[in-house]
Tab-separated table of C-alpha atoms and ligand atoms in Angstrom:
chain	number	residue	atom	x	y	z
R	1	MET	CA	-8.235	25.114	-39.230
R	2	ILE	CA	-6.751	21.717	-39.901
R	3	THR	CA	-3.385	21.818	-37.378
R	4	ALA	CA	-0.616	18.712	-37.543
R	5	PRO	CA	-3.021	15.473	-36.046
R	6	SER	CA	-0.010	15.165	-33.892
R	7	PHE	CA	-1.909	17.801	-31.497
R	8	ASP	CA	-5.371	15.534	-30.958
R	9	ARG	CA	-3.387	13.329	-29.424
R	10	ILE	CA	-1.882	15.992	-26.772
R	11	GLY	CA	-3.559	15.175	-23.402
R	12	GLU	CA	-3.881	16.916	-20.239
R	13	GLU	CA	-3.027	17.081	-16.446
R	14	ASN	CA	-6.684	17.176	-14.883
R	15	ALA	CA	-5.731	18.585	-11.712
R	16	PHE	CA	-5.204	21.872	-13.819
R	17	ALA	CA	-9.092	21.241	-14.957
R	18	VAL	CA	-9.940	20.573	-11.390
R	19	LEU	CA	-8.021	23.910	-9.617
R	20	ALA	CA	-10.380	26.109	-12.065
R	21	ARG	CA	-13.137	23.951	-11.577
R	22	ALA	CA	-12.694	24.745	-7.680
R	23	ASN	CA	-11.493	27.967	-7.826
R	24	ALA	CA	-14.517	28.827	-10.087
R	25	LEU	CA	-16.855	27.301	-7.034
R	26	ALA	CA	-15.333	28.900	-4.860
R	27	ALA	CA	-15.684	32.326	-6.811
R	28	ASP	CA	-19.454	31.506	-6.289
R	29	GLY	CA	-19.352	31.340	-2.569
R	30	MET	CA	-18.431	27.964	-1.833
R	31	ASP	CA	-16.076	26.685	1.219
R	32	VAL	CA	-13.799	24.517	-1.115
R	33	ILE	CA	-11.158	22.822	0.353
R	34	ASN	CA	-8.267	21.511	-2.338
R	35	LEU	CA	-7.188	18.156	-2.248
R	36	GLY	CA	-6.204	18.434	-5.227
R	37	ILE	CA	-3.394	20.306	-6.815
R	38	GLY	CA	0.044	19.184	-6.218
R	39	GLN	CA	2.004	21.813	-4.778
R	40	PRO	CA	2.986	22.431	-1.447
R	41	ASP	CA	1.210	24.914	0.705
R	42	PHE	CA	3.568	26.255	1.857
R	43	PRO	CA	5.538	30.485	0.372
R	44	THR	CA	8.998	29.458	-1.228
R	45	PRO	CA	11.002	29.941	2.182
R	46	PRO	CA	12.141	34.173	2.362
R	47	HIS	CA	16.110	33.889	1.904
R	48	ILE	CA	15.371	32.482	-1.545
R	49	VAL	CA	12.914	34.933	-2.289
R	50	GLU	CA	15.740	37.743	-2.026
R	51	ALA	CA	18.187	36.277	-3.700
R	52	ALA	CA	15.770	36.656	-6.758
R	53	VAL	CA	14.873	39.941	-5.802
R	54	LYS	CA	18.868	40.884	-5.447
R	55	ALA	CA	19.560	39.371	-8.578
R	56	MET	CA	16.824	41.555	-10.324
R	57	ARG	CA	17.979	45.080	-8.374
R	58	ASP	CA	21.663	44.343	-9.799
R	59	GLY	CA	20.315	43.687	-13.203
R	60	GLN	CA	20.397	40.144	-14.307
R	61	HIS	CA	18.109	40.896	-16.651
R	62	GLY	CA	18.979	39.646	-20.077
R	63	TYR	CA	19.407	35.771	-21.612
R	64	THR	CA	21.707	33.543	-20.438
R	65	ALA	CA	22.708	30.806	-21.806
R	66	ALA	CA	20.324	28.562	-22.498
R	67	THR	CA	21.964	25.993	-20.677
R	68	GLY	CA	22.155	27.969	-17.407
R	69	ILE	CA	24.096	30.352	-15.864
R	70	PRO	CA	27.623	28.442	-14.929
R	71	GLN	CA	27.473	28.723	-10.768
R	72	LEU	CA	24.010	27.247	-10.742
R	73	ARG	CA	24.812	23.846	-12.803
R	74	GLU	CA	27.779	24.065	-10.679
R	75	ALA	CA	25.356	24.034	-7.238
R	76	VAL	CA	23.161	20.967	-8.971
R	77	ALA	CA	26.344	18.805	-9.554
R	78	GLY	CA	27.912	20.099	-5.483
R	79	ASP	CA	24.387	19.347	-4.656
R	80	LEU	CA	23.707	15.491	-6.013
R	81	HIS	CA	27.730	14.821	-4.794
R	82	ARG	CA	26.570	16.226	-1.042
R	83	ARG	CA	22.998	13.983	-0.756
R	84	PHE	CA	24.087	11.257	-2.731
R	85	ASP	CA	27.922	10.965	-2.973
R	86	VAL	CA	27.660	10.956	-6.678
R	87	GLU	CA	30.135	12.838	-9.768
R	88	VAL	CA	28.232	14.571	-11.892
R	89	ASN	CA	30.178	17.416	-14.148
R	90	PRO	CA	28.355	20.569	-14.367
R	91	ASP	CA	28.930	20.001	-18.219
R	92	ASN	CA	25.940	17.582	-18.276
R	93	VAL	CA	24.010	20.205	-16.251
R	94	MET	CA	20.986	21.279	-18.217
R	95	ILE	CA	18.942	24.416	-16.052
R	96	VAL	CA	14.964	23.984	-17.171
R	97	PRO	CA	11.904	26.143	-17.065
R	98	GLY	CA	10.544	23.298	-14.873
R	99	GLY	CA	10.055	19.665	-14.091
R	100	LYS	CA	7.837	18.926	-16.809
R	101	VAL	CA	10.086	20.525	-19.312
R	102	THR	CA	12.809	17.382	-18.994
R	103	MET	CA	10.134	14.881	-19.739
R	104	PHE	CA	8.909	16.865	-22.741
R	105	THR	CA	12.747	16.947	-24.218
R	106	ALA	CA	13.157	13.273	-23.872
R	107	ILE	CA	10.364	11.671	-25.017
R	108	LEU	CA	10.591	14.054	-27.863
R	109	MET	CA	14.303	13.335	-28.358
R	110	PHE	CA	13.083	9.586	-28.433
R	111	GLY	CA	9.588	9.068	-29.208
R	112	GLN	CA	8.242	8.675	-32.957
R	113	PRO	CA	6.262	6.261	-35.034
R	114	GLY	CA	7.656	2.375	-34.394
R	115	VAL	CA	9.296	2.509	-31.188
R	116	GLU	CA	7.605	1.761	-27.807
R	117	ILE	CA	8.467	4.257	-24.692
R	118	MET	CA	7.184	2.456	-21.033
R	119	TYR	CA	5.750	4.338	-18.614
R	120	PRO	CA	4.165	3.529	-14.591
R	121	ASP	CA	0.454	3.449	-14.788
R	122	PRO	CA	-0.729	5.104	-12.496
R	123	GLY	CA	1.589	7.679	-13.275
R	124	PHE	CA	2.008	11.702	-13.830
R	125	PRO	CA	-0.670	12.087	-16.421
R	126	ILE	CA	1.986	13.787	-18.841
R	127	TYR	CA	4.298	11.097	-19.210
R	128	ARG	CA	1.761	9.484	-21.638
R	129	SER	CA	0.662	12.533	-23.014
R	130	MET	CA	3.701	13.058	-24.449
R	131	ILE	CA	4.381	9.743	-25.936
R	132	GLU	CA	1.415	9.680	-27.961
R	133	PHE	CA	1.856	13.032	-29.192
R	134	THR	CA	5.379	12.257	-30.732
R	135	GLY	CA	3.026	8.936	-32.041
R	136	ALA	CA	5.592	6.453	-30.384
R	137	THR	CA	3.570	3.182	-28.377
R	138	PRO	CA	2.666	3.496	-24.722
R	139	ILE	CA	3.590	1.143	-23.115
R	140	PRO	CA	2.201	0.883	-19.223
R	141	VAL	CA	4.338	-0.417	-16.533
R	142	PRO	CA	1.652	-1.946	-13.386
R	143	ILE	CA	2.193	0.134	-10.122
R	144	ARG	CA	0.056	-2.020	-8.275
R	145	GLU	CA	-0.964	-1.757	-4.190
R	146	GLU	CA	-0.507	-5.118	-3.502
R	147	ARG	CA	3.257	-4.345	-4.403
R	148	GLY	CA	2.644	-0.833	-1.664
R	149	PHE	CA	2.495	0.964	-5.204
R	150	ALA	CA	6.854	0.397	-6.081
R	151	VAL	CA	7.486	-1.157	-9.339
R	152	SER	CA	8.268	-4.024	-10.292
R	153	ALA	CA	11.177	-4.650	-12.022
R	154	GLU	CA	10.037	-8.280	-13.177
R	155	GLU	CA	6.984	-7.116	-14.322
R	156	MET	CA	8.969	-3.757	-16.103
R	157	LEU	CA	11.394	-5.939	-17.836
R	158	GLY	CA	9.130	-8.290	-19.248
R	159	LEU	CA	7.661	-6.050	-21.291
R	160	ILE	CA	10.838	-4.997	-22.845
R	161	THR	CA	10.702	-5.288	-26.447
R	162	ASP	CA	13.158	-4.782	-29.656
R	163	LYS	CA	10.944	-1.711	-30.614
R	164	THR	CA	11.355	-0.300	-26.293
R	165	ARG	CA	13.324	3.111	-26.879
R	166	LEU	CA	12.990	4.405	-23.186
R	167	VAL	CA	11.949	3.885	-20.382
R	168	ILE	CA	10.173	5.972	-17.370
R	169	LEU	CA	10.906	5.579	-13.848
R	170	ASN	CA	9.163	7.544	-11.047
R	171	SER	CA	9.968	7.413	-7.550
R	172	PRO	CA	8.949	8.541	-4.755
R	173	ALA	CA	6.090	8.711	-7.350
R	174	ASN	CA	3.063	10.300	-7.693
R	175	PRO	CA	-0.024	9.799	-7.602
R	176	CYS	CA	0.027	7.053	-4.880
R	177	GLY	CA	3.164	8.199	-3.037
R	178	GLY	CA	5.599	4.712	-3.863
R	179	VAL	CA	8.899	4.986	-3.885
R	180	THR	CA	10.706	1.373	-5.356
R	181	PRO	CA	13.193	-0.461	-2.901
R	182	LYS	CA	17.072	-0.523	-4.077
R	183	SER	CA	16.636	-4.320	-4.833
R	184	GLU	CA	14.217	-3.364	-6.982
R	185	ILE	CA	16.153	-0.781	-8.456
R	186	ASP	CA	19.171	-3.032	-8.796
R	187	GLN	CA	17.589	-6.063	-10.993
R	188	MET	CA	16.242	-3.472	-13.012
R	189	VAL	CA	19.434	-2.062	-13.741
R	190	ALA	CA	20.714	-4.886	-13.711
R	191	GLY	CA	18.113	-6.232	-16.984
R	192	LEU	CA	18.458	-3.108	-18.644
R	193	GLU	CA	22.311	-3.904	-18.561
R	194	ALA	CA	21.000	-6.117	-22.250
R	195	HIS	CA	19.387	-3.835	-23.803
R	196	PRO	CA	21.684	-1.006	-24.171
R	197	GLN	CA	19.704	0.803	-27.184
R	198	ILE	CA	17.072	1.835	-24.127
R	199	ALA	CA	17.497	5.117	-22.579
R	200	ILE	CA	16.072	6.089	-19.292
R	201	LEU	CA	14.564	8.558	-17.393
R	202	SER	CA	14.799	8.969	-14.353
R	203	ASP	CA	12.093	11.392	-12.811
R	204	GLU	CA	13.272	11.973	-8.832
R	205	ILE	CA	11.578	15.178	-8.793
R	206	TYR	CA	10.229	14.281	-4.950
R	207	ASP	CA	13.503	13.091	-3.695
R	208	GLN	CA	13.703	14.671	-0.584
R	209	MET	CA	9.992	13.862	0.341
R	210	LEU	CA	10.234	10.327	1.924
R	211	TYR	CA	9.460	9.117	5.791
R	212	ASP	CA	9.860	6.432	7.975
R	213	GLY	CA	13.689	7.394	7.428
R	214	GLU	CA	13.806	5.741	3.410
R	215	GLN	CA	16.561	6.657	2.106
R	216	HIS	CA	16.066	7.565	-2.064
R	217	VAL	CA	17.677	5.395	-4.457
R	218	THR	CA	19.239	7.912	-7.488
R	219	LEU	CA	19.413	5.987	-10.776
R	220	LEU	CA	23.103	8.594	-10.864
R	221	SER	CA	24.477	5.314	-8.708
R	222	TYR	CA	24.567	3.196	-10.922
R	223	PRO	CA	27.643	3.438	-13.064
R	224	GLU	CA	26.322	0.672	-15.672
R	225	ILE	CA	23.955	2.989	-17.814
R	226	ARG	CA	25.118	6.650	-17.251
R	227	ASP	CA	25.935	6.960	-20.632
R	228	ARG	CA	22.029	6.414	-21.070
R	229	LEU	CA	20.772	7.992	-18.054
R	230	ILE	CA	18.625	11.206	-18.025
R	231	LEU	CA	17.408	12.400	-14.891
R	232	LEU	CA	14.824	14.967	-13.861
R	233	ASN	CA	14.332	16.635	-10.709
R	234	GLY	CA	14.412	20.471	-10.149
R	235	TRP	CA	13.310	22.715	-7.352
R	236	SER	CA	9.353	23.134	-7.426
R	237	LYS	CA	8.045	20.583	-4.645
R	238	THR	CA	11.628	20.478	-2.164
R	239	TYR	CA	11.859	24.617	-2.770
R	240	ALA	CA	8.336	25.395	-3.315
R	241	MET	CA	8.601	26.994	-6.207
R	242	THR	CA	5.989	25.574	-8.251
R	243	GLY	CA	5.274	29.081	-9.942
R	244	TRP	CA	8.632	29.610	-10.437
R	245	ARG	CA	9.195	27.016	-13.295
R	246	LEU	CA	12.300	25.930	-12.199
R	247	GLY	CA	13.632	22.725	-12.739
R	248	TYR	CA	17.202	20.216	-14.361
R	249	SER	CA	18.246	17.937	-15.900
R	250	VAL	CA	21.390	15.926	-16.082
R	251	TRP	CA	22.317	14.026	-19.817
R	252	PRO	CA	24.169	11.920	-20.918
R	253	ASP	CA	27.336	13.448	-23.094
R	254	ASP	CA	25.684	12.476	-26.671
R	255	LEU	CA	22.250	13.746	-25.668
R	256	TYR	CA	23.056	17.240	-24.146
R	257	ASN	CA	23.959	18.888	-26.691
R	258	LYS	CA	20.326	17.750	-28.721
R	259	ALA	CA	18.609	18.838	-24.964
R	260	ARG	CA	20.497	22.310	-25.398
R	261	LYS	CA	19.646	23.231	-29.200
R	262	LEU	CA	15.562	22.313	-28.514
R	263	ALA	CA	16.146	24.768	-25.323
R	264	VAL	CA	17.650	27.614	-27.867
R	265	ASN	CA	14.177	26.709	-29.994
R	266	ALA	CA	12.028	26.837	-27.735
R	267	TRP	CA	12.419	28.626	-24.537
R	268	SER	CA	16.177	30.448	-24.629
R	269	CYS	CA	17.402	30.191	-21.165
R	270	VAL	CA	14.458	30.378	-17.961
R	271	ASN	CA	14.534	33.876	-16.286
R	272	THR	CA	17.203	35.155	-15.157
R	273	PRO	CA	15.883	35.558	-11.494
R	274	SER	CA	14.338	32.764	-11.037
R	275	GLN	CA	18.040	30.909	-11.915
R	276	PHE	CA	19.446	33.774	-8.681
R	277	ALA	CA	16.622	32.266	-6.269
R	278	ALA	CA	17.468	28.968	-7.509
R	279	LEU	CA	21.074	28.911	-6.801
R	280	GLU	CA	19.840	29.721	-3.078
R	281	ALA	CA	18.410	27.480	-2.592
R	282	LEU	CA	20.414	24.490	-3.057
R	283	THR	CA	23.700	26.318	-1.534
R	284	GLY	CA	21.844	28.365	1.195
R	285	PRO	CA	20.311	27.202	4.294
R	286	GLN	CA	18.037	24.164	4.221
R	287	ASP	CA	16.115	24.174	7.532
R	288	SER	CA	12.983	24.834	5.111
R	289	VAL	CA	13.259	21.386	3.681
R	290	ALA	CA	13.351	19.733	6.451
R	291	GLU	CA	10.557	21.468	7.978
R	292	MET	CA	8.100	20.603	5.205
R	293	LEU	CA	9.163	17.206	4.852
R	294	ALA	CA	7.794	16.960	9.104
R	295	ALA	CA	4.985	18.796	8.191
R	296	PHE	CA	4.298	15.875	5.332
R	297	ASP	CA	4.814	13.066	7.336
R	298	SER	CA	2.728	14.423	10.511
R	299	ARG	CA	-0.146	15.354	7.842
R	300	ARG	CA	0.626	11.590	5.929
R	301	GLY	CA	-0.637	10.043	9.479
R	302	VAL	CA	-3.585	11.737	9.788
R	303	VAL	CA	-4.823	10.572	6.000
R	304	VAL	CA	-3.924	7.041	6.380
R	305	GLU	CA	-5.648	7.170	9.574
R	306	LEU	CA	-9.048	9.224	8.406
R	307	LEU	CA	-9.413	7.477	5.392
R	308	ASN	CA	-9.295	3.611	6.475
R	309	ALA	CA	-12.071	4.996	8.905
R	310	MET	CA	-14.245	5.570	6.118
R	311	PRO	CA	-16.614	3.017	4.433
R	312	GLY	CA	-15.572	1.280	1.982
R	313	VAL	CA	-12.138	2.787	1.859
R	314	SER	CA	-8.325	1.523	2.467
R	315	CYS	CA	-5.120	3.342	2.402
R	316	VAL	CA	-1.886	1.879	1.706
R	317	ALA	CA	0.497	4.266	3.840
R	318	PRO	CA	2.695	6.359	1.314
R	319	LYS	CA	6.474	5.997	1.798
R	320	GLY	CA	7.026	9.435	-0.532
R	321	ALA	CA	6.027	12.509	-1.769
R	322	PHE	CA	3.094	14.125	-0.528
R	323	TYR	CA	-0.153	12.503	-1.919
R	324	ALA	CA	-2.355	9.416	-0.339
R	325	LEU	CA	-4.097	7.087	-3.426
R	326	PRO	CA	-6.933	5.510	-1.474
R	327	ASN	CA	-8.402	2.250	-2.751
R	328	ILE	CA	-12.321	3.085	-3.279
R	329	LYS	CA	-12.946	0.024	-5.134
R	330	ASP	CA	-15.465	-1.363	-1.884
R	331	THR	CA	-17.785	2.390	-1.650
R	332	GLY	CA	-18.944	1.209	-4.609
R	333	TRP	CA	-18.426	4.454	-6.457
R	334	LYS	CA	-16.145	4.797	-9.731
R	335	ALA	CA	-13.527	7.174	-9.209
R	336	LYS	CA	-14.500	9.679	-11.732
R	337	PRO	CA	-17.666	10.550	-10.470
R	338	LEU	CA	-17.055	10.069	-6.875
R	339	ALA	CA	-14.225	13.082	-7.112
R	340	SER	CA	-16.707	14.591	-9.421
R	341	GLY	CA	-18.959	14.435	-6.298
R	342	LEU	CA	-17.611	15.738	-3.775
R	343	LEU	CA	-16.168	18.658	-5.474
R	344	GLU	CA	-19.423	19.889	-6.517
R	345	LYS	CA	-21.540	18.450	-3.216
R	346	VAL	CA	-19.255	19.271	-0.638
R	347	GLY	CA	-16.288	21.785	-2.027
R	348	VAL	CA	-13.441	18.503	-1.948
R	349	ALA	CA	-11.333	18.621	-4.259
R	350	THR	CA	-9.683	15.665	-5.557
R	351	ILE	CA	-8.365	13.648	-8.614
R	352	GLY	CA	-9.758	10.186	-9.933
R	353	GLY	CA	-7.618	7.623	-10.356
R	354	PRO	CA	-7.890	7.455	-14.161
R	355	ASP	CA	-6.610	10.805	-14.271
R	356	PHE	CA	-3.309	8.857	-14.179
R	357	GLY	CA	-4.140	5.551	-16.011
R	358	ILE	CA	-6.099	3.081	-16.567
R	359	LEU	CA	-4.690	1.624	-13.612
R	360	GLY	CA	-6.002	4.391	-12.092
R	361	GLU	CA	-9.753	3.469	-11.909
R	362	GLY	CA	-10.983	2.515	-7.872
R	363	TYR	CA	-8.590	5.016	-6.455
R	364	ILE	CA	-8.641	8.957	-6.195
R	365	ARG	CA	-5.903	10.547	-5.442
R	366	ILE	CA	-5.423	12.540	-2.035
R	367	SER	CA	-2.743	15.557	-2.050
R	368	TYR	CA	-1.618	16.118	1.598
R	369	ALA	CA	-0.060	19.422	0.566
R	370	ASN	CA	-2.339	21.253	3.128
R	371	SER	CA	-3.264	22.170	6.240
R	372	GLU	CA	-4.070	19.824	9.171
R	373	GLU	CA	-6.983	21.630	9.600
R	374	ASN	CA	-8.383	21.317	5.968
R	375	ILE	CA	-7.223	18.124	5.647
R	376	ARG	CA	-9.493	16.675	8.692
R	377	ARG	CA	-11.845	19.605	7.918
R	378	ALA	CA	-11.871	17.509	3.939
R	379	LEU	CA	-11.948	14.074	5.357
R	380	GLY	CA	-14.475	14.660	6.825
R	381	ARG	CA	-16.958	16.094	5.010
R	382	MET	CA	-15.845	12.719	2.513
R	383	HIS	CA	-16.656	10.287	5.391
R	384	GLU	CA	-20.238	11.884	5.441
R	385	PHE	CA	-20.654	11.705	1.801
R	386	LEU	CA	-19.417	8.248	1.911
R	387	ALA	CA	-21.803	7.377	5.197
R	388	ASP	CA	-25.060	9.346	3.742
R	389	ARG	CA	-24.569	7.747	-0.278
V	1	LIG	N1	6.870	14.330	-12.257
V	1	LIG	C1	6.102	14.656	-11.252
V	1	LIG	C2	6.239	13.031	-10.978
V	1	LIG	C3	5.120	15.281	-11.085
V	1	LIG	O1	4.500	15.480	-10.045
V	1	LIG	C4	5.056	16.762	-11.300
V	1	LIG	C5	4.430	17.696	-10.497
V	1	LIG	O2	3.679	17.553	-10.399
V	1	LIG	C6	6.435	16.817	-12.151
V	1	LIG	C7	6.842	15.998	-12.776
V	1	LIG	C8	6.555	18.577	-12.902
V	1	LIG	O3	7.318	19.784	-12.036
V	1	LIG	P1	7.056	21.174	-12.410
V	1	LIG	O4	6.175	21.831	-11.404
V	1	LIG	O5	8.353	21.164	-12.290
V	1	LIG	O6	6.985	21.016	-14.251
């Protein structure tokens, strides 16, 4: 069949392939420990599950507005106000089926042959995949270990050309756990003021996962770019709801209707009981968010300590999200063969850095969304694997 060439340019998120392989090995009897996939190992808090069950029992079975139920859009605006003291009009909030859908929509909106879109490298693989799908030129913004995996405003601004249409930022970041400090964000925003034709997509899906007292800085708090800022956020990570497919975006006025029309064409609305669960997540008790964060924080300490004790491995302490990106350059291994050896030989699933971009070579991603016991077992196996080879 002759399909559109754009479909030959779509990439992948290898975490899903690794998950499938890990499950296949486990089905064959191997004791596999998964430090590959980026999803909390906690169940969705029971009061949130109950809200979805109640919605189903109450007969919430039909379509909603394509942009989401009004009370949920209001709750999102209220939550952003409560946490960051920013004003968001619920009319600018769109409920979408997962965080990915906002990046899909934003990149489709700006990507076309002849334009450039900037994205973090190493970074979430879907950014580049979608940019290439649209025919736009992907421009990687290097995320460097020596800067604690924070974005350099100077380096980013230096990559802007008259073809740049969209800049993608992600802090706290996947796959490296980097957090870009306010000083760099201030500088970035100041520099972007000279380029009013550039839209900004800020992926803040890990905005409640920061450690060591770090405070999240949302791009929403910069009025000078609000007319071209698209915020990506959602429930997947904060409330352990990856399988519910729930996300939200905040759009500037003149882009909102374009995004709404794509929703009408592609997914109609987010499934209705999930929206009621999302409402309960934002308006109900928040204890589980703090409890999960405390668990991730203590595992983070274990992961960093055990990785740094391995021959040839060094690991910068991540400041956010639930990933570590150890440097494995002195082990003599390339990243993908190491990740594959760890899975096939000792049953430890990780993701090779090159799956997150060209600058990912020399690193592997460890997700510490697993129990401390499993993390200790898995990293013990990795230590032995490296010592033996
Ligand atoms: N953005 C980043 C940086 C992510 O790491 C992820 C998921 O891993 C997403 C977006 C997508 O989230 P969702 O599962 O809600 O589509």
